PDB file of C-alpha atoms in Angstrom:
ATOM      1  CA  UNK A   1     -27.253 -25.649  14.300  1.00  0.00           C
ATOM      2  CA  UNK A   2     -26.912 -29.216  12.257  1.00  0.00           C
ATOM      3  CA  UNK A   3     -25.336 -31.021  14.949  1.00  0.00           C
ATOM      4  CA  UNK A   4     -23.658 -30.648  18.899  1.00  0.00           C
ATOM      5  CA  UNK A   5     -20.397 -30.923  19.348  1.00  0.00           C
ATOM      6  CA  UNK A   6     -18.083 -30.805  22.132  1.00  0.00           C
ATOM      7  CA  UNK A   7     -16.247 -26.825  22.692  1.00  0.00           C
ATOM      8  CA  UNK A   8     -13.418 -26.958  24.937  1.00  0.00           C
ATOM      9  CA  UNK A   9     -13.877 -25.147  28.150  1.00  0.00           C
ATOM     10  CA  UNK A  10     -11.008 -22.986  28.885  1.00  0.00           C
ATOM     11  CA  UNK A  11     -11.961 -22.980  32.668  1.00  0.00           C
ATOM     12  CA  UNK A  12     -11.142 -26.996  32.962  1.00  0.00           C
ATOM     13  CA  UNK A  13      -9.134 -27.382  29.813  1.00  0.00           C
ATOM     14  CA  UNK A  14      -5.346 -27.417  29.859  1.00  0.00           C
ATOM     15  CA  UNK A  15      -3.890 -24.790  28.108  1.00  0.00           C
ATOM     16  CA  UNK A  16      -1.883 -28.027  26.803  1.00  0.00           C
ATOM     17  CA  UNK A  17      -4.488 -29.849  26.162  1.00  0.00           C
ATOM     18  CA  UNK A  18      -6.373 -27.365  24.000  1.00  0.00           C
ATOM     19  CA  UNK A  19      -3.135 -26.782  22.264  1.00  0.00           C
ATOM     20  CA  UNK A  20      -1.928 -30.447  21.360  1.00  0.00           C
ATOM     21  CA  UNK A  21      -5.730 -31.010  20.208  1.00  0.00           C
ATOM     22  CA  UNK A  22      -5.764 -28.329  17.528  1.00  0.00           C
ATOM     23  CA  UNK A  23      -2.570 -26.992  16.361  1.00  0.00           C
ATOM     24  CA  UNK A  24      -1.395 -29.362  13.372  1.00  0.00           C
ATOM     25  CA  UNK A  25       2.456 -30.634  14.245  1.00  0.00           C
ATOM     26  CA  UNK A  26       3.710 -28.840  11.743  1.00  0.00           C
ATOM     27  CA  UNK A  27       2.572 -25.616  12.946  1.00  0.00           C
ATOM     28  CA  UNK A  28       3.372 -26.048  16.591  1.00  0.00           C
ATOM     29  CA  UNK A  29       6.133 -23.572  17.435  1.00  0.00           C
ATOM     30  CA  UNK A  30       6.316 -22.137  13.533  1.00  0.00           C
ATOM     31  CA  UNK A  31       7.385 -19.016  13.496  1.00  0.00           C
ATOM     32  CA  UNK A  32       8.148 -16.515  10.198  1.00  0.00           C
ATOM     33  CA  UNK A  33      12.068 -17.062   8.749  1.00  0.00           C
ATOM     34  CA  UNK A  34      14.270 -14.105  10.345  1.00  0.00           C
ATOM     35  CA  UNK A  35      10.996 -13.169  12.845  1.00  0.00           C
ATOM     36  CA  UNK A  36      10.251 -13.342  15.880  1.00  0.00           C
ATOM     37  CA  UNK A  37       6.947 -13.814  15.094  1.00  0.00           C
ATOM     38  CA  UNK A  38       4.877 -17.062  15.673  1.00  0.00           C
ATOM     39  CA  UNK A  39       2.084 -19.060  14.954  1.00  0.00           C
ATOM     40  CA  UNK A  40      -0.895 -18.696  17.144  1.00  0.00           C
ATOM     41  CA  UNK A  41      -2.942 -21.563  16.985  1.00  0.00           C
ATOM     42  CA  UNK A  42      -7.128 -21.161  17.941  1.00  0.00           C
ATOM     43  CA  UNK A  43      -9.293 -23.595  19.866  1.00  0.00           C
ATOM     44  CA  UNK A  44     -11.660 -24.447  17.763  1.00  0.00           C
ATOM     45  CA  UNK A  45     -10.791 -27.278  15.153  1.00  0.00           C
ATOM     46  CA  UNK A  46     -11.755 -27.195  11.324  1.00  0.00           C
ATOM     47  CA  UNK A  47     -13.501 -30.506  12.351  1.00  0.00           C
ATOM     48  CA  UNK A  48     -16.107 -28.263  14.372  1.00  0.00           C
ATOM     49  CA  UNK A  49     -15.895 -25.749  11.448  1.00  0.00           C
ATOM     50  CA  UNK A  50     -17.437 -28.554   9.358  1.00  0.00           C
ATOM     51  CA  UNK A  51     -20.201 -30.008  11.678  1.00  0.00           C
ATOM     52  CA  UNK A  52     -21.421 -26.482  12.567  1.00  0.00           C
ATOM     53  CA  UNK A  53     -21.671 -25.291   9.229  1.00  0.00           C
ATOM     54  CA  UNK A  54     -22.417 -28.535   7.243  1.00  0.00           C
ATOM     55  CA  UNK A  55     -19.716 -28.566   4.707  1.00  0.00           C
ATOM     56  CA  UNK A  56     -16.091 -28.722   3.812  1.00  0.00           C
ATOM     57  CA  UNK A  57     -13.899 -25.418   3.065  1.00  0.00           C
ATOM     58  CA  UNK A  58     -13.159 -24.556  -0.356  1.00  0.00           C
ATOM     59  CA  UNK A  59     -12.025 -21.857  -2.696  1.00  0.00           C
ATOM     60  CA  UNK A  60     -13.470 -21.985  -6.474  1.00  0.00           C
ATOM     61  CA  UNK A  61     -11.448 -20.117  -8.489  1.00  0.00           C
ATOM     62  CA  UNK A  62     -13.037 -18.799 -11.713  1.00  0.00           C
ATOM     63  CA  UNK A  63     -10.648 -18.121 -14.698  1.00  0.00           C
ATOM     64  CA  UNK A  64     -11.559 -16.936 -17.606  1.00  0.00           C
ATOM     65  CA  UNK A  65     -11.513 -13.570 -20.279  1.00  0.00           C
ATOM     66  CA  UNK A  66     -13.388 -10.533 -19.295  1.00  0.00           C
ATOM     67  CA  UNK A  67     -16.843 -10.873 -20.437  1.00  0.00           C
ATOM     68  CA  UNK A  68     -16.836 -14.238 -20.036  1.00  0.00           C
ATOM     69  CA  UNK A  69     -19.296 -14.413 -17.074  1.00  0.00           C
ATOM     70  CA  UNK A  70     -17.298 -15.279 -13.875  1.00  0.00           C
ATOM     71  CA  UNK A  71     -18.855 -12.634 -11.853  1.00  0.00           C
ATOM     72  CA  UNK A  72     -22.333 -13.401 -13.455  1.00  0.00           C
ATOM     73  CA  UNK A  73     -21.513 -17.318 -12.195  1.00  0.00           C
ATOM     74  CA  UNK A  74     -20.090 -16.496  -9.014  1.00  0.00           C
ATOM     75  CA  UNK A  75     -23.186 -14.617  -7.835  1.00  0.00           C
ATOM     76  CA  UNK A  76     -25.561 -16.783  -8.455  1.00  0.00           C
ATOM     77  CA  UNK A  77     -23.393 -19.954  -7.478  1.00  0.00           C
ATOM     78  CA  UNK A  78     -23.767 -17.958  -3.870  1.00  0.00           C
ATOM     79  CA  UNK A  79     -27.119 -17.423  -4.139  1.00  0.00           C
ATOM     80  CA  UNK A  80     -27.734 -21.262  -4.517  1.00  0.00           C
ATOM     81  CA  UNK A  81     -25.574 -22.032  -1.976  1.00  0.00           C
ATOM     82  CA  UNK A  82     -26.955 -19.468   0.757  1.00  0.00           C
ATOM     83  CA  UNK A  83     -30.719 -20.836  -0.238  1.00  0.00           C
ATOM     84  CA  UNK A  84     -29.146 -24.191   0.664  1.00  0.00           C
ATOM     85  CA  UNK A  85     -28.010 -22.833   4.191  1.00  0.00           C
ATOM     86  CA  UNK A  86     -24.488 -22.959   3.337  1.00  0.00           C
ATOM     87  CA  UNK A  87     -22.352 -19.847   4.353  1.00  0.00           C
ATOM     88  CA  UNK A  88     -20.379 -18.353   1.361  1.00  0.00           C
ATOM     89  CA  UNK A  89     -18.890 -15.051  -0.155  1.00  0.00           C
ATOM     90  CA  UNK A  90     -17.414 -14.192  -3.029  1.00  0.00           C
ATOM     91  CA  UNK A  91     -13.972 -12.056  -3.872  1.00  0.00           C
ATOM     92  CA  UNK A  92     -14.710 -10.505  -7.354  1.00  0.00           C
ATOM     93  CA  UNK A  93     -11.482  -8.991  -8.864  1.00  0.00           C
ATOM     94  CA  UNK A  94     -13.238  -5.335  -9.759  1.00  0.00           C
ATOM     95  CA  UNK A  95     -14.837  -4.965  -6.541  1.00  0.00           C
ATOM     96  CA  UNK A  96     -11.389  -5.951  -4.743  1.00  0.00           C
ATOM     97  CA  UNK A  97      -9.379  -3.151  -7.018  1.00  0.00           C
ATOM     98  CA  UNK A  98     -12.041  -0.473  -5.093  1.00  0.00           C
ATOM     99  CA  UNK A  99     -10.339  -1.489  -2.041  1.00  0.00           C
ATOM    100  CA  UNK A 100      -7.381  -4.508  -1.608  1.00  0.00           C
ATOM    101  CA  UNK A 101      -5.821  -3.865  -4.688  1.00  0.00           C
ATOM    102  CA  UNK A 102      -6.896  -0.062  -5.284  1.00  0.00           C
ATOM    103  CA  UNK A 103      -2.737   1.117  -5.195  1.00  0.00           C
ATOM    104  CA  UNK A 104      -2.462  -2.134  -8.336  1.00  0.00           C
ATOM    105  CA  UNK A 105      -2.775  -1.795 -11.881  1.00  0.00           C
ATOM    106  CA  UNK A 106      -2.796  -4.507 -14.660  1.00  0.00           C
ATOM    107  CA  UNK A 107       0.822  -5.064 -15.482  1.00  0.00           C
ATOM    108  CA  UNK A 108       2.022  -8.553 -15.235  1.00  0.00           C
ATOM    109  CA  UNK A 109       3.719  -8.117 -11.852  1.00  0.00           C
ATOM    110  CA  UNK A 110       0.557  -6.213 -10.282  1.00  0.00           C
ATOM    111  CA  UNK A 111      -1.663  -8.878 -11.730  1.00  0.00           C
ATOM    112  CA  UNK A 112       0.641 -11.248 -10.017  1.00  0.00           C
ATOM    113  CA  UNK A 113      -0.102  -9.704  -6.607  1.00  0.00           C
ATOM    114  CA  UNK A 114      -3.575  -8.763  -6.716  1.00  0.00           C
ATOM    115  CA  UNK A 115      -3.813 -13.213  -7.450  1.00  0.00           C
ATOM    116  CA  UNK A 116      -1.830 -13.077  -4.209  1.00  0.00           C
ATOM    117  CA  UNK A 117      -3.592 -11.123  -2.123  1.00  0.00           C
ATOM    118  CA  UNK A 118      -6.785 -12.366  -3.247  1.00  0.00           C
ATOM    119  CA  UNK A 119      -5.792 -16.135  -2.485  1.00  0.00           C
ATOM    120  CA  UNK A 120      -4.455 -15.264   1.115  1.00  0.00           C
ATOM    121  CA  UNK A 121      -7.853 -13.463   1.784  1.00  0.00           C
ATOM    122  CA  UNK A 122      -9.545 -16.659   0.380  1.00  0.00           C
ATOM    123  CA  UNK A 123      -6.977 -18.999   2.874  1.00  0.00           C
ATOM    124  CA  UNK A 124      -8.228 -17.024   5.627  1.00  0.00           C
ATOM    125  CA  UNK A 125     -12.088 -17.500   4.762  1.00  0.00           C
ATOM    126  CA  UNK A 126     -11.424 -21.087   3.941  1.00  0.00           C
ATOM    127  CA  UNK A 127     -10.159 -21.210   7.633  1.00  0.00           C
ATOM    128  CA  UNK A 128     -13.562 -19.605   8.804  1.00  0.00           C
ATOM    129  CA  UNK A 129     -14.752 -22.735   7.441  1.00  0.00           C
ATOM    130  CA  UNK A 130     -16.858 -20.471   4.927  1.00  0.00           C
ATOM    131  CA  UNK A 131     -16.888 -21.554   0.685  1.00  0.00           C
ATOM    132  CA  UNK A 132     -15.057 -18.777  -1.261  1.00  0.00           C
ATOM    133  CA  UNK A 133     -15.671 -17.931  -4.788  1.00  0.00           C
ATOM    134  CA  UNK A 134     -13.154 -15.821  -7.120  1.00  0.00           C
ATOM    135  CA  UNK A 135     -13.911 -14.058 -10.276  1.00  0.00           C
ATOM    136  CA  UNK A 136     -11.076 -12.912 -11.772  1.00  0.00           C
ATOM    137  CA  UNK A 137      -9.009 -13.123 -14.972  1.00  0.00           C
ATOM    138  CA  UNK A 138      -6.185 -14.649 -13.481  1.00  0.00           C
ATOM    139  CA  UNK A 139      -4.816 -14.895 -16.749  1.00  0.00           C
ATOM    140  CA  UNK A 140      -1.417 -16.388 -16.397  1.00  0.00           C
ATOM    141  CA  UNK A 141      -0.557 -20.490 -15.220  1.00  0.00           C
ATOM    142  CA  UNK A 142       1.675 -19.595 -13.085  1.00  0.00           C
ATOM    143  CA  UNK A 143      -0.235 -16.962 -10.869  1.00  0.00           C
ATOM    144  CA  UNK A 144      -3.117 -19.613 -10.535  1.00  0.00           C
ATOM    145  CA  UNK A 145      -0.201 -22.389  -9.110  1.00  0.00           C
ATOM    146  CA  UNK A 146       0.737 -19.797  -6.631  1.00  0.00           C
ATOM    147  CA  UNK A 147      -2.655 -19.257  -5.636  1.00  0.00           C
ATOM    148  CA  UNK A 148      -3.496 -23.259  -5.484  1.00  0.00           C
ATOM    149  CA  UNK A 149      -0.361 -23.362  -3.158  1.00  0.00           C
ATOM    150  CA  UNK A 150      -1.137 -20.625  -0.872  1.00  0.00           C
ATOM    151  CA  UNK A 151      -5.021 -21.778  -0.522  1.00  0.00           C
ATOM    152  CA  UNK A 152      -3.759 -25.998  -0.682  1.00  0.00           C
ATOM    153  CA  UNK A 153      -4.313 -27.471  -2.984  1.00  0.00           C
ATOM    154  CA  UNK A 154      -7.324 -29.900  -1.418  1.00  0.00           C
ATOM    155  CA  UNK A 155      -9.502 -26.520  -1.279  1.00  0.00           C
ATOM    156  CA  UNK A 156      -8.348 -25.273  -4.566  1.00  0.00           C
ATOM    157  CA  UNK A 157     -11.026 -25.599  -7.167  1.00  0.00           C
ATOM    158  CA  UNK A 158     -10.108 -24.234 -10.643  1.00  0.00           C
ATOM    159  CA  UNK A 159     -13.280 -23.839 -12.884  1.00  0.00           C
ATOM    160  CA  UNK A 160     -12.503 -22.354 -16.242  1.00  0.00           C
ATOM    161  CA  UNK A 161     -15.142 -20.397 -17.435  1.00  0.00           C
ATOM    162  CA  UNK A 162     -14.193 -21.016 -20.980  1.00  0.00           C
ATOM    163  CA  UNK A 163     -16.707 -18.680 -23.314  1.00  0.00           C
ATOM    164  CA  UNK A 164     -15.370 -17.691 -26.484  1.00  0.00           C
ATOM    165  CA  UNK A 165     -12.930 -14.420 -26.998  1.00  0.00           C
ATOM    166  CA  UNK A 166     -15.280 -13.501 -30.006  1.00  0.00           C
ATOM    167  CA  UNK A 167     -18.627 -13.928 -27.525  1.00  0.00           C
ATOM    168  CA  UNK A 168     -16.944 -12.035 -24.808  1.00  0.00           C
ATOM    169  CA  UNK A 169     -16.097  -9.404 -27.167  1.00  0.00           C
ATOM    170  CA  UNK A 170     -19.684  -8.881 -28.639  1.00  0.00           C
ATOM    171  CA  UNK A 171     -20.708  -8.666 -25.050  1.00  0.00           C
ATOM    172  CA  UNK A 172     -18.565  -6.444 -24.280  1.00  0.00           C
ATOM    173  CA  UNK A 173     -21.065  -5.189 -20.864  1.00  0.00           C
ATOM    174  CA  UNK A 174     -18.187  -2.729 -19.548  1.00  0.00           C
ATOM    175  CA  UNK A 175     -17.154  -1.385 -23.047  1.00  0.00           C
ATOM    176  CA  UNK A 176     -13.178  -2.842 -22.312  1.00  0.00           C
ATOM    177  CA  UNK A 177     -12.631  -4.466 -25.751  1.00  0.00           C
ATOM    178  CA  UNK A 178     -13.815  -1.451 -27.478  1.00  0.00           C
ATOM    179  CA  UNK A 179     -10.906   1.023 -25.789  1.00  0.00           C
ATOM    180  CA  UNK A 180      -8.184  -1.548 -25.806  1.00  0.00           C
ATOM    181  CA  UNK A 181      -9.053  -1.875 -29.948  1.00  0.00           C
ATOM    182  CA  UNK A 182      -8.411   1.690 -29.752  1.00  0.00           C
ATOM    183  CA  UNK A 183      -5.010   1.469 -28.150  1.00  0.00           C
ATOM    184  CA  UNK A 184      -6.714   3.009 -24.659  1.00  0.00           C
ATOM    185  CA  UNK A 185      -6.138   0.174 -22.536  1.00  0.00           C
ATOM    186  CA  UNK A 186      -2.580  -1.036 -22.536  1.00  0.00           C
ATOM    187  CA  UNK A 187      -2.160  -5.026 -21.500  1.00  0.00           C
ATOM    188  CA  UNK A 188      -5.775  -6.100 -22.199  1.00  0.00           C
ATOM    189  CA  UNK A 189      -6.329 -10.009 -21.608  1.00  0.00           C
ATOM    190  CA  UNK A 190      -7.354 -11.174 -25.167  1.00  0.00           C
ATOM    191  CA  UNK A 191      -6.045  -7.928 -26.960  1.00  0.00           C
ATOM    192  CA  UNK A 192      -2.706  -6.817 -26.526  1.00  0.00           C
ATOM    193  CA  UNK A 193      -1.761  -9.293 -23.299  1.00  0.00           C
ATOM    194  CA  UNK A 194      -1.893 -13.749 -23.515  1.00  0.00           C
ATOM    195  CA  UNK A 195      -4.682 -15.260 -21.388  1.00  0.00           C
ATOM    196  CA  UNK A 196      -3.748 -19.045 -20.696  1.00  0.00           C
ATOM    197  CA  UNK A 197      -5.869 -21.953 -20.735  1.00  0.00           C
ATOM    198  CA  UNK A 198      -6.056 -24.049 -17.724  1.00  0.00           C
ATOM    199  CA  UNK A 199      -4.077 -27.332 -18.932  1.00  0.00           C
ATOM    200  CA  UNK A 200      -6.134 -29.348 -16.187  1.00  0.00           C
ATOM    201  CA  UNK A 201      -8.837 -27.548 -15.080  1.00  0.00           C
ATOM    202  CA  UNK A 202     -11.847 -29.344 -12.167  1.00  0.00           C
ATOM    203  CA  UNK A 203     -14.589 -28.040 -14.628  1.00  0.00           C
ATOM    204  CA  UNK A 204     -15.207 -25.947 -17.869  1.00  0.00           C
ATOM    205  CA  UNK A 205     -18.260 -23.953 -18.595  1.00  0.00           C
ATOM    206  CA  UNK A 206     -18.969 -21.934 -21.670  1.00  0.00           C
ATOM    207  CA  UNK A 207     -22.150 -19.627 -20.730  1.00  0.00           C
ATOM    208  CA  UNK A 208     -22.447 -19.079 -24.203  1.00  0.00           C
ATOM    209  CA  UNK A 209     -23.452 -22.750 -24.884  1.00  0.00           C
ATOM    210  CA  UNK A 210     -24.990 -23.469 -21.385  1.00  0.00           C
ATOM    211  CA  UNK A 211     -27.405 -21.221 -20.256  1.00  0.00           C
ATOM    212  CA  UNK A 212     -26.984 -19.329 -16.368  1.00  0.00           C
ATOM    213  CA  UNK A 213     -29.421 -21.581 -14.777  1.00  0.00           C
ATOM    214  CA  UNK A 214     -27.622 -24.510 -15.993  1.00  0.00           C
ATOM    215  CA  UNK A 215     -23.719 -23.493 -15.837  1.00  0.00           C
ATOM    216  CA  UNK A 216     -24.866 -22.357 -11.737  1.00  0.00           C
ATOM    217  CA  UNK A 217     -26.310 -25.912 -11.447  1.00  0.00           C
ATOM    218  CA  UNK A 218     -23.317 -27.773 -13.215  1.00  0.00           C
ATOM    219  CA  UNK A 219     -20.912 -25.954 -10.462  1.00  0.00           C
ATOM    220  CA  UNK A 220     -23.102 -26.740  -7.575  1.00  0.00           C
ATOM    221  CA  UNK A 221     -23.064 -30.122  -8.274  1.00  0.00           C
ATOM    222  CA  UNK A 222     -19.003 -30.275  -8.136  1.00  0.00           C
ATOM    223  CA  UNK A 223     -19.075 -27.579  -5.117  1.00  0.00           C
ATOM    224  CA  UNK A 224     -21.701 -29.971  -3.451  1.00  0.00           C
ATOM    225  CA  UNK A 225     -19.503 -33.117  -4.698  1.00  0.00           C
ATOM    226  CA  UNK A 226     -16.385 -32.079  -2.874  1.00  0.00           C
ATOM    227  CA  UNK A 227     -17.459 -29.903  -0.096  1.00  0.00           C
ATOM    228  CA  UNK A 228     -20.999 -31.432   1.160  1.00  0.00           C
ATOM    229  CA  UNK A 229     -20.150 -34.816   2.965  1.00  0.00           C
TER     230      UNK A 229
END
């Protein structure tokens, strides 16, 4: 553990006391539109979150066309960051369709969804207190604004990984570009279906340029830059 830090003790705590001390005011008494369902606030603050585990929450998203390597990024960014003590995970958008988003396919609407699932799952780490990072596609400007709003934008970390649709295609490591040449994969990001850019992106890394060792260390340095205080 980096540092004490005062728990509350339920057996000489308030129950109003615990509850003014952590629930934000503009959760208190929040409950879902038409529900009778309600916020239920914790007792331990994000600010214990933080000294416990050493760093700030935050979600980095990685964008960019398949093949591009956001997984190959995202797994070694975690790596570096669990050498460093620092406790992390990431969401990868294949290994969430074997499970979250098995009943979704890749229509624009499902693609929408899967984003939104994925960012509430990533809200709810962030919350742990733990660093999240995506790998998906997330083609489309809009879906990445809903995700940034459901995650907050002060945790929301867009890193576009920006490698060439000619590279990615040569790549090719799951043999995707070939079938959707051939008309076997309907709405394929870069073939038959738009991917677009980030406008304003936090970072942009082409791993055809920048070798893995160095793209990892370039996003460690902006993870450590606004996460690590």
């Amino acid at each position: 553990m980096r540092t004490s830090m005062r728990m509350f003790d339920v057996t000489k705590d308030s129950a109003t006391d615990i509850a003014a001390a952590v629930v934000q005011p503009s959760e208190q008494g929040c409950s879902l539109p038409g529900t009778d369902v309600f916020y239920h606030a914790g007792t331990v603050t994000e600010q214990c979150r933080q000294a416990l585990l050493g760093h700030a929450p935050a979600t980095i998203w990685l964008t960019g066309l398949s093949g591009a390597g956001k997984s190959t990024l995202a797994y070694a960014l975690e790596a570096m960051l669990l050498d460093l003590a620092h406790p992390c995970f990431v969401l990868d958008g294949d290994n969430l369709r074997h499970g979250l988003s098995k009943d979704l396919g890749f229509s624009a609407p499902d693609r929408r969804e899967n984003i939104r699932r994925t960012a509430e799952v990533a809200r709810i780490m962030n919350e742990a207190g733990l660093i999240v990072i995506t790998a998906l596609i997330s083609p489309f400007r809009d879906d990445r604004k809903m995700a940034r709003t459901i995650i907050g934008d002060a945790r929301f970390v867009e890193v576009h990984v920006s490698t060439l649709a000619t590279v990615c295609e040569q790549r090719d490591p799951k043999g995707l570009y070939v079938r959707a040449r051939a008309g076997q994969l309907a709405e394929f990001t870069g073939i038959s279906s738009p991917y677009e850019t980030p406008l304003i992106p936090d970072l942009v890394l082409d791993t055809d340029a920048l070798p893995l060792k160095d793209s990892t260390q370039t996003l460690l340095d902006l993870v450590a830059k606004r996460c690590f205080k």
